[in-house]
């Protein structure tokens, strides 16, 4: 692909703006995860399942949450991983 | 606004930050709150709701977001409260 220098300049400016926005947003999200550590979190999942657990950590690409004391309908699971794909939303108090 | 939320990208997500929004999920639930941030990796929306005494955060996973509607913008006081919401308590002074 051939691009004029003017085009590539405005492209890189656009890219820089986008990267800045990305970093601001990611920082906000990471602060949210940080403030959630060791707190009781209510997860709303598919099939109308609601569970509560103590939040531990998330992997960087937000695919799994590590939680403790997961209260499920069939008992309490001491340690668990929750697949983020199964989660609709979650809430906690700050 | 009806949109493909996960595909909007950081610049357009940023427009929603610090605004009171109503997020509709694929399951038909609605969650209102002040949008603190959107994770650029998972497109998950972080919503803050607060009263005089308490505050809670709800995160709606990006894959579940169907629609986001802007209700209103934050005034000065609310904007300050949103900025401070997730910041860690200020570190102790290191001055002697």
PDB file of C-alpha atoms in Angstrom:
ATOM      1  CA  UNK A   1       0.000   0.000   0.000  1.00  0.00           C
ATOM      2  CA  UNK A   2       1.222   3.478  -0.841  1.00  0.00           C
ATOM      3  CA  UNK A   3       0.223   6.408   1.295  1.00  0.00           C
ATOM      4  CA  UNK A   4       1.168  10.044   0.938  1.00  0.00           C
ATOM      5  CA  UNK A   5       3.186  11.556   3.745  1.00  0.00           C
ATOM      6  CA  UNK A   6       0.313  13.900   4.616  1.00  0.00           C
ATOM      7  CA  UNK A   7      -2.057  10.983   5.020  1.00  0.00           C
ATOM      8  CA  UNK A   8       0.327   9.003   7.178  1.00  0.00           C
ATOM      9  CA  UNK A   9       0.926  12.057   9.358  1.00  0.00           C
ATOM     10  CA  UNK A  10      -2.771  12.493  10.072  1.00  0.00           C
ATOM     11  CA  UNK A  11      -3.041   8.736  10.552  1.00  0.00           C
ATOM     12  CA  UNK A  12      -0.357   8.754  13.215  1.00  0.00           C
ATOM     13  CA  UNK A  13      -2.021  11.739  14.899  1.00  0.00           C
ATOM     14  CA  UNK A  14      -5.311   9.850  14.929  1.00  0.00           C
ATOM     15  CA  UNK A  15      -3.580   6.746  16.239  1.00  0.00           C
ATOM     16  CA  UNK A  16      -1.983   8.726  19.023  1.00  0.00           C
ATOM     17  CA  UNK A  17      -5.354  10.190  20.040  1.00  0.00           C
ATOM     18  CA  UNK A  18      -6.876   6.743  20.027  1.00  0.00           C
ATOM     19  CA  UNK A  19      -4.043   5.257  22.066  1.00  0.00           C
ATOM     20  CA  UNK A  20      -4.386   8.034  24.616  1.00  0.00           C
ATOM     21  CA  UNK A  21      -8.123   7.416  24.920  1.00  0.00           C
ATOM     22  CA  UNK A  22      -7.419   3.696  25.242  1.00  0.00           C
ATOM     23  CA  UNK A  23      -4.949   4.233  28.080  1.00  0.00           C
ATOM     24  CA  UNK A  24      -7.274   6.603  29.973  1.00  0.00           C
ATOM     25  CA  UNK A  25     -10.135   4.113  29.705  1.00  0.00           C
ATOM     26  CA  UNK A  26      -8.006   1.103  30.642  1.00  0.00           C
ATOM     27  CA  UNK A  27      -6.644   2.894  33.697  1.00  0.00           C
ATOM     28  CA  UNK A  28     -10.186   3.621  34.851  1.00  0.00           C
ATOM     29  CA  UNK A  29     -11.156  -0.019  34.416  1.00  0.00           C
ATOM     30  CA  UNK A  30      -8.057  -1.311  36.219  1.00  0.00           C
ATOM     31  CA  UNK A  31      -8.764   1.046  39.128  1.00  0.00           C
ATOM     32  CA  UNK A  32     -12.252  -0.437  39.256  1.00  0.00           C
ATOM     33  CA  UNK A  33     -10.827  -3.979  39.445  1.00  0.00           C
ATOM     34  CA  UNK A  34      -8.337  -2.841  42.076  1.00  0.00           C
ATOM     35  CA  UNK A  35     -11.042  -1.362  44.283  1.00  0.00           C
ATOM     36  CA  UNK A  36     -13.014  -4.594  43.912  1.00  0.00           C
ATOM     37  CA  UNK A  37     -10.294  -6.851  45.376  1.00  0.00           C
ATOM     38  CA  UNK A  38     -11.395  -8.652  48.551  1.00  0.00           C
ATOM     39  CA  UNK A  39     -14.902  -7.227  48.285  1.00  0.00           C
ATOM     40  CA  UNK A  40     -18.146  -9.145  48.085  1.00  0.00           C
ATOM     41  CA  UNK A  41     -19.344  -9.000  44.496  1.00  0.00           C
ATOM     42  CA  UNK A  42     -22.737 -10.056  43.147  1.00  0.00           C
ATOM     43  CA  UNK A  43     -22.563 -11.608  39.704  1.00  0.00           C
ATOM     44  CA  UNK A  44     -25.549 -11.660  37.414  1.00  0.00           C
ATOM     45  CA  UNK A  45     -25.123 -14.508  34.945  1.00  0.00           C
ATOM     46  CA  UNK A  46     -27.055 -16.063  32.099  1.00  0.00           C
ATOM     47  CA  UNK A  47     -30.091 -18.275  32.772  1.00  0.00           C
ATOM     48  CA  UNK A  48     -31.068 -15.892  35.558  1.00  0.00           C
ATOM     49  CA  UNK A  49     -28.313 -17.153  37.861  1.00  0.00           C
ATOM     50  CA  UNK A  50     -27.158 -14.789  40.607  1.00  0.00           C
ATOM     51  CA  UNK A  51     -24.134 -15.698  42.702  1.00  0.00           C
ATOM     52  CA  UNK A  52     -22.058 -13.889  45.271  1.00  0.00           C
ATOM     53  CA  UNK A  53     -18.310 -14.253  45.820  1.00  0.00           C
ATOM     54  CA  UNK A  54     -15.264 -12.444  47.134  1.00  0.00           C
ATOM     55  CA  UNK A  55     -13.360 -11.005  44.206  1.00  0.00           C
ATOM     56  CA  UNK A  56      -9.687 -11.863  43.835  1.00  0.00           C
ATOM     57  CA  UNK A  57      -8.308 -11.039  40.414  1.00  0.00           C
ATOM     58  CA  UNK A  58      -8.920 -10.917  36.697  1.00  0.00           C
ATOM     59  CA  UNK A  59      -6.627 -11.918  33.861  1.00  0.00           C
ATOM     60  CA  UNK A  60      -5.453  -9.114  31.573  1.00  0.00           C
ATOM     61  CA  UNK A  61      -7.792  -9.929  28.707  1.00  0.00           C
ATOM     62  CA  UNK A  62     -10.806 -10.216  31.047  1.00  0.00           C
ATOM     63  CA  UNK A  63     -11.597 -13.832  30.230  1.00  0.00           C
ATOM     64  CA  UNK A  64     -11.691 -15.206  33.788  1.00  0.00           C
ATOM     65  CA  UNK A  65     -12.230 -13.874  37.302  1.00  0.00           C
ATOM     66  CA  UNK A  66     -10.623 -15.596  40.248  1.00  0.00           C
ATOM     67  CA  UNK A  67     -12.971 -15.539  43.263  1.00  0.00           C
ATOM     68  CA  UNK A  68     -13.219 -17.075  46.737  1.00  0.00           C
ATOM     69  CA  UNK A  69     -16.238 -18.312  48.678  1.00  0.00           C
ATOM     70  CA  UNK A  70     -18.464 -18.584  45.652  1.00  0.00           C
ATOM     71  CA  UNK A  71     -22.016 -19.047  46.894  1.00  0.00           C
ATOM     72  CA  UNK A  72     -23.720 -21.295  44.358  1.00  0.00           C
ATOM     73  CA  UNK A  73     -27.206 -22.824  44.566  1.00  0.00           C
ATOM     74  CA  UNK A  74     -25.591 -26.169  45.478  1.00  0.00           C
ATOM     75  CA  UNK A  75     -23.149 -24.956  48.077  1.00  0.00           C
ATOM     76  CA  UNK A  76     -20.116 -22.784  48.723  1.00  0.00           C
ATOM     77  CA  UNK A  77     -17.055 -23.250  46.527  1.00  0.00           C
ATOM     78  CA  UNK A  78     -13.929 -22.180  48.407  1.00  0.00           C
ATOM     79  CA  UNK A  79     -11.978 -21.101  45.320  1.00  0.00           C
ATOM     80  CA  UNK A  80     -13.278 -20.736  41.777  1.00  0.00           C
ATOM     81  CA  UNK A  81     -12.707 -19.247  38.362  1.00  0.00           C
ATOM     82  CA  UNK A  82     -15.665 -17.548  36.713  1.00  0.00           C
ATOM     83  CA  UNK A  83     -15.735 -17.461  32.936  1.00  0.00           C
ATOM     84  CA  UNK A  84     -16.419 -13.850  31.985  1.00  0.00           C
ATOM     85  CA  UNK A  85     -18.403 -14.988  28.942  1.00  0.00           C
ATOM     86  CA  UNK A  86     -21.011 -16.375  31.341  1.00  0.00           C
ATOM     87  CA  UNK A  87     -21.359 -13.073  33.184  1.00  0.00           C
ATOM     88  CA  UNK A  88     -23.823 -10.361  32.174  1.00  0.00           C
ATOM     89  CA  UNK A  89     -22.919  -7.861  34.871  1.00  0.00           C
ATOM     90  CA  UNK A  90     -21.592  -7.638  38.401  1.00  0.00           C
ATOM     91  CA  UNK A  91     -21.963  -5.133  41.194  1.00  0.00           C
ATOM     92  CA  UNK A  92     -20.259  -4.170  44.468  1.00  0.00           C
ATOM     93  CA  UNK A  93     -20.371  -1.374  47.033  1.00  0.00           C
ATOM     94  CA  UNK A  94     -17.512   1.084  47.414  1.00  0.00           C
TER      95      UNK A  94
ATOM     96  CA  UNK B   1     -28.309   4.896  20.815  1.00  0.00           C
ATOM     97  CA  UNK B   2     -28.474   1.516  19.172  1.00  0.00           C
ATOM     98  CA  UNK B   3     -24.975   0.447  18.277  1.00  0.00           C
ATOM     99  CA  UNK B   4     -22.494  -2.366  18.090  1.00  0.00           C
ATOM    100  CA  UNK B   5     -20.999  -1.324  21.401  1.00  0.00           C
ATOM    101  CA  UNK B   6     -17.853  -3.513  21.430  1.00  0.00           C
ATOM    102  CA  UNK B   7     -16.850  -2.186  18.009  1.00  0.00           C
ATOM    103  CA  UNK B   8     -17.168   1.542  18.746  1.00  0.00           C
ATOM    104  CA  UNK B   9     -13.548   1.994  19.767  1.00  0.00           C
ATOM    105  CA  UNK B  10     -11.832   4.116  22.423  1.00  0.00           C
ATOM    106  CA  UNK B  11     -12.545   7.579  20.995  1.00  0.00           C
ATOM    107  CA  UNK B  12     -16.279   6.995  20.808  1.00  0.00           C
ATOM    108  CA  UNK B  13     -16.425   5.232  24.194  1.00  0.00           C
ATOM    109  CA  UNK B  14     -14.715   8.265  25.682  1.00  0.00           C
ATOM    110  CA  UNK B  15     -17.716  10.408  24.682  1.00  0.00           C
ATOM    111  CA  UNK B  16     -19.870   8.465  27.153  1.00  0.00           C
ATOM    112  CA  UNK B  17     -17.497   8.871  30.104  1.00  0.00           C
ATOM    113  CA  UNK B  18     -18.760  11.076  32.964  1.00  0.00           C
ATOM    114  CA  UNK B  19     -22.280  11.004  31.585  1.00  0.00           C
ATOM    115  CA  UNK B  20     -25.326   9.452  33.170  1.00  0.00           C
ATOM    116  CA  UNK B  21     -26.315   6.599  30.923  1.00  0.00           C
ATOM    117  CA  UNK B  22     -28.833   3.811  30.667  1.00  0.00           C
ATOM    118  CA  UNK B  23     -27.314   0.522  29.545  1.00  0.00           C
ATOM    119  CA  UNK B  24     -29.608  -2.112  28.102  1.00  0.00           C
ATOM    120  CA  UNK B  25     -28.391  -5.704  28.001  1.00  0.00           C
ATOM    121  CA  UNK B  26     -29.281  -8.468  25.584  1.00  0.00           C
ATOM    122  CA  UNK B  27     -31.462  -9.988  28.289  1.00  0.00           C
ATOM    123  CA  UNK B  28     -33.581  -6.842  28.432  1.00  0.00           C
ATOM    124  CA  UNK B  29     -32.255  -5.550  31.760  1.00  0.00           C
ATOM    125  CA  UNK B  30     -31.568  -1.864  32.194  1.00  0.00           C
ATOM    126  CA  UNK B  31     -28.904  -0.336  34.378  1.00  0.00           C
ATOM    127  CA  UNK B  32     -28.568   3.389  34.927  1.00  0.00           C
ATOM    128  CA  UNK B  33     -25.533   5.099  36.365  1.00  0.00           C
ATOM    129  CA  UNK B  34     -22.648   7.435  35.735  1.00  0.00           C
ATOM    130  CA  UNK B  35     -20.230   5.919  33.257  1.00  0.00           C
ATOM    131  CA  UNK B  36     -16.784   5.905  34.857  1.00  0.00           C
ATOM    132  CA  UNK B  37     -14.947   4.025  32.162  1.00  0.00           C
ATOM    133  CA  UNK B  38     -15.102   1.447  29.421  1.00  0.00           C
ATOM    134  CA  UNK B  39     -12.496  -1.299  29.336  1.00  0.00           C
ATOM    135  CA  UNK B  40     -10.900  -1.007  25.885  1.00  0.00           C
ATOM    136  CA  UNK B  41     -10.098  -4.733  25.964  1.00  0.00           C
ATOM    137  CA  UNK B  42     -13.500  -6.213  26.842  1.00  0.00           C
ATOM    138  CA  UNK B  43     -15.727  -3.154  26.132  1.00  0.00           C
ATOM    139  CA  UNK B  44     -17.183  -3.581  29.639  1.00  0.00           C
ATOM    140  CA  UNK B  45     -18.920  -0.478  30.962  1.00  0.00           C
ATOM    141  CA  UNK B  46     -18.253   0.673  34.532  1.00  0.00           C
ATOM    142  CA  UNK B  47     -21.280   2.416  36.024  1.00  0.00           C
ATOM    143  CA  UNK B  48     -21.357   4.285  39.321  1.00  0.00           C
ATOM    144  CA  UNK B  49     -24.512   4.986  41.274  1.00  0.00           C
ATOM    145  CA  UNK B  50     -24.406   6.923  44.487  1.00  0.00           C
ATOM    146  CA  UNK B  51     -26.618   8.442  47.139  1.00  0.00           C
ATOM    147  CA  UNK B  52     -25.742  10.711  50.065  1.00  0.00           C
ATOM    148  CA  UNK B  53     -24.311   7.848  52.090  1.00  0.00           C
ATOM    149  CA  UNK B  54     -23.453   4.967  49.796  1.00  0.00           C
ATOM    150  CA  UNK B  55     -22.025   4.254  46.378  1.00  0.00           C
ATOM    151  CA  UNK B  56     -21.973   1.142  44.281  1.00  0.00           C
ATOM    152  CA  UNK B  57     -20.354   0.134  41.036  1.00  0.00           C
ATOM    153  CA  UNK B  58     -21.900  -2.051  38.373  1.00  0.00           C
ATOM    154  CA  UNK B  59     -19.851  -3.401  35.509  1.00  0.00           C
ATOM    155  CA  UNK B  60     -21.784  -4.562  32.456  1.00  0.00           C
ATOM    156  CA  UNK B  61     -19.680  -6.934  30.362  1.00  0.00           C
ATOM    157  CA  UNK B  62     -19.045  -5.642  26.852  1.00  0.00           C
ATOM    158  CA  UNK B  63     -20.481  -8.738  25.168  1.00  0.00           C
ATOM    159  CA  UNK B  64     -23.788  -8.216  27.007  1.00  0.00           C
ATOM    160  CA  UNK B  65     -24.212  -4.515  26.170  1.00  0.00           C
ATOM    161  CA  UNK B  66     -26.973  -4.002  23.641  1.00  0.00           C
ATOM    162  CA  UNK B  67     -27.667  -0.309  23.822  1.00  0.00           C
ATOM    163  CA  UNK B  68     -26.305   2.738  25.648  1.00  0.00           C
ATOM    164  CA  UNK B  69     -28.406   5.859  26.004  1.00  0.00           C
ATOM    165  CA  UNK B  70     -27.057   9.135  27.372  1.00  0.00           C
ATOM    166  CA  UNK B  71     -29.408  10.654  29.972  1.00  0.00           C
ATOM    167  CA  UNK B  72     -27.454  13.730  31.050  1.00  0.00           C
ATOM    168  CA  UNK B  73     -24.029  15.230  31.579  1.00  0.00           C
ATOM    169  CA  UNK B  74     -22.326  15.638  34.928  1.00  0.00           C
ATOM    170  CA  UNK B  75     -22.269  19.016  36.651  1.00  0.00           C
ATOM    171  CA  UNK B  76     -19.089  20.239  38.383  1.00  0.00           C
ATOM    172  CA  UNK B  77     -19.876  18.582  41.721  1.00  0.00           C
ATOM    173  CA  UNK B  78     -20.782  15.233  40.177  1.00  0.00           C
ATOM    174  CA  UNK B  79     -17.755  15.287  37.869  1.00  0.00           C
ATOM    175  CA  UNK B  80     -15.461  15.791  40.862  1.00  0.00           C
ATOM    176  CA  UNK B  81     -17.164  12.951  42.709  1.00  0.00           C
ATOM    177  CA  UNK B  82     -16.736  10.670  39.695  1.00  0.00           C
ATOM    178  CA  UNK B  83     -13.043  11.554  39.425  1.00  0.00           C
ATOM    179  CA  UNK B  84     -12.489  10.721  43.081  1.00  0.00           C
ATOM    180  CA  UNK B  85     -14.644   7.572  43.126  1.00  0.00           C
ATOM    181  CA  UNK B  86     -12.015   4.965  42.351  1.00  0.00           C
ATOM    182  CA  UNK B  87      -8.835   6.775  43.342  1.00  0.00           C
ATOM    183  CA  UNK B  88      -6.930   5.178  46.216  1.00  0.00           C
ATOM    184  CA  UNK B  89      -6.909   7.114  49.493  1.00  0.00           C
ATOM    185  CA  UNK B  90      -4.139   9.718  49.306  1.00  0.00           C
ATOM    186  CA  UNK B  91      -0.754   8.303  50.333  1.00  0.00           C
ATOM    187  CA  UNK B  92       0.729   9.458  53.638  1.00  0.00           C
ATOM    188  CA  UNK B  93       2.867  12.566  53.398  1.00  0.00           C
ATOM    189  CA  UNK B  94       6.585  11.826  53.217  1.00  0.00           C
ATOM    190  CA  UNK B  95       7.596  15.249  54.487  1.00  0.00           C
ATOM    191  CA  UNK B  96       9.562  15.163  57.728  1.00  0.00           C
TER     192      UNK B  96
END
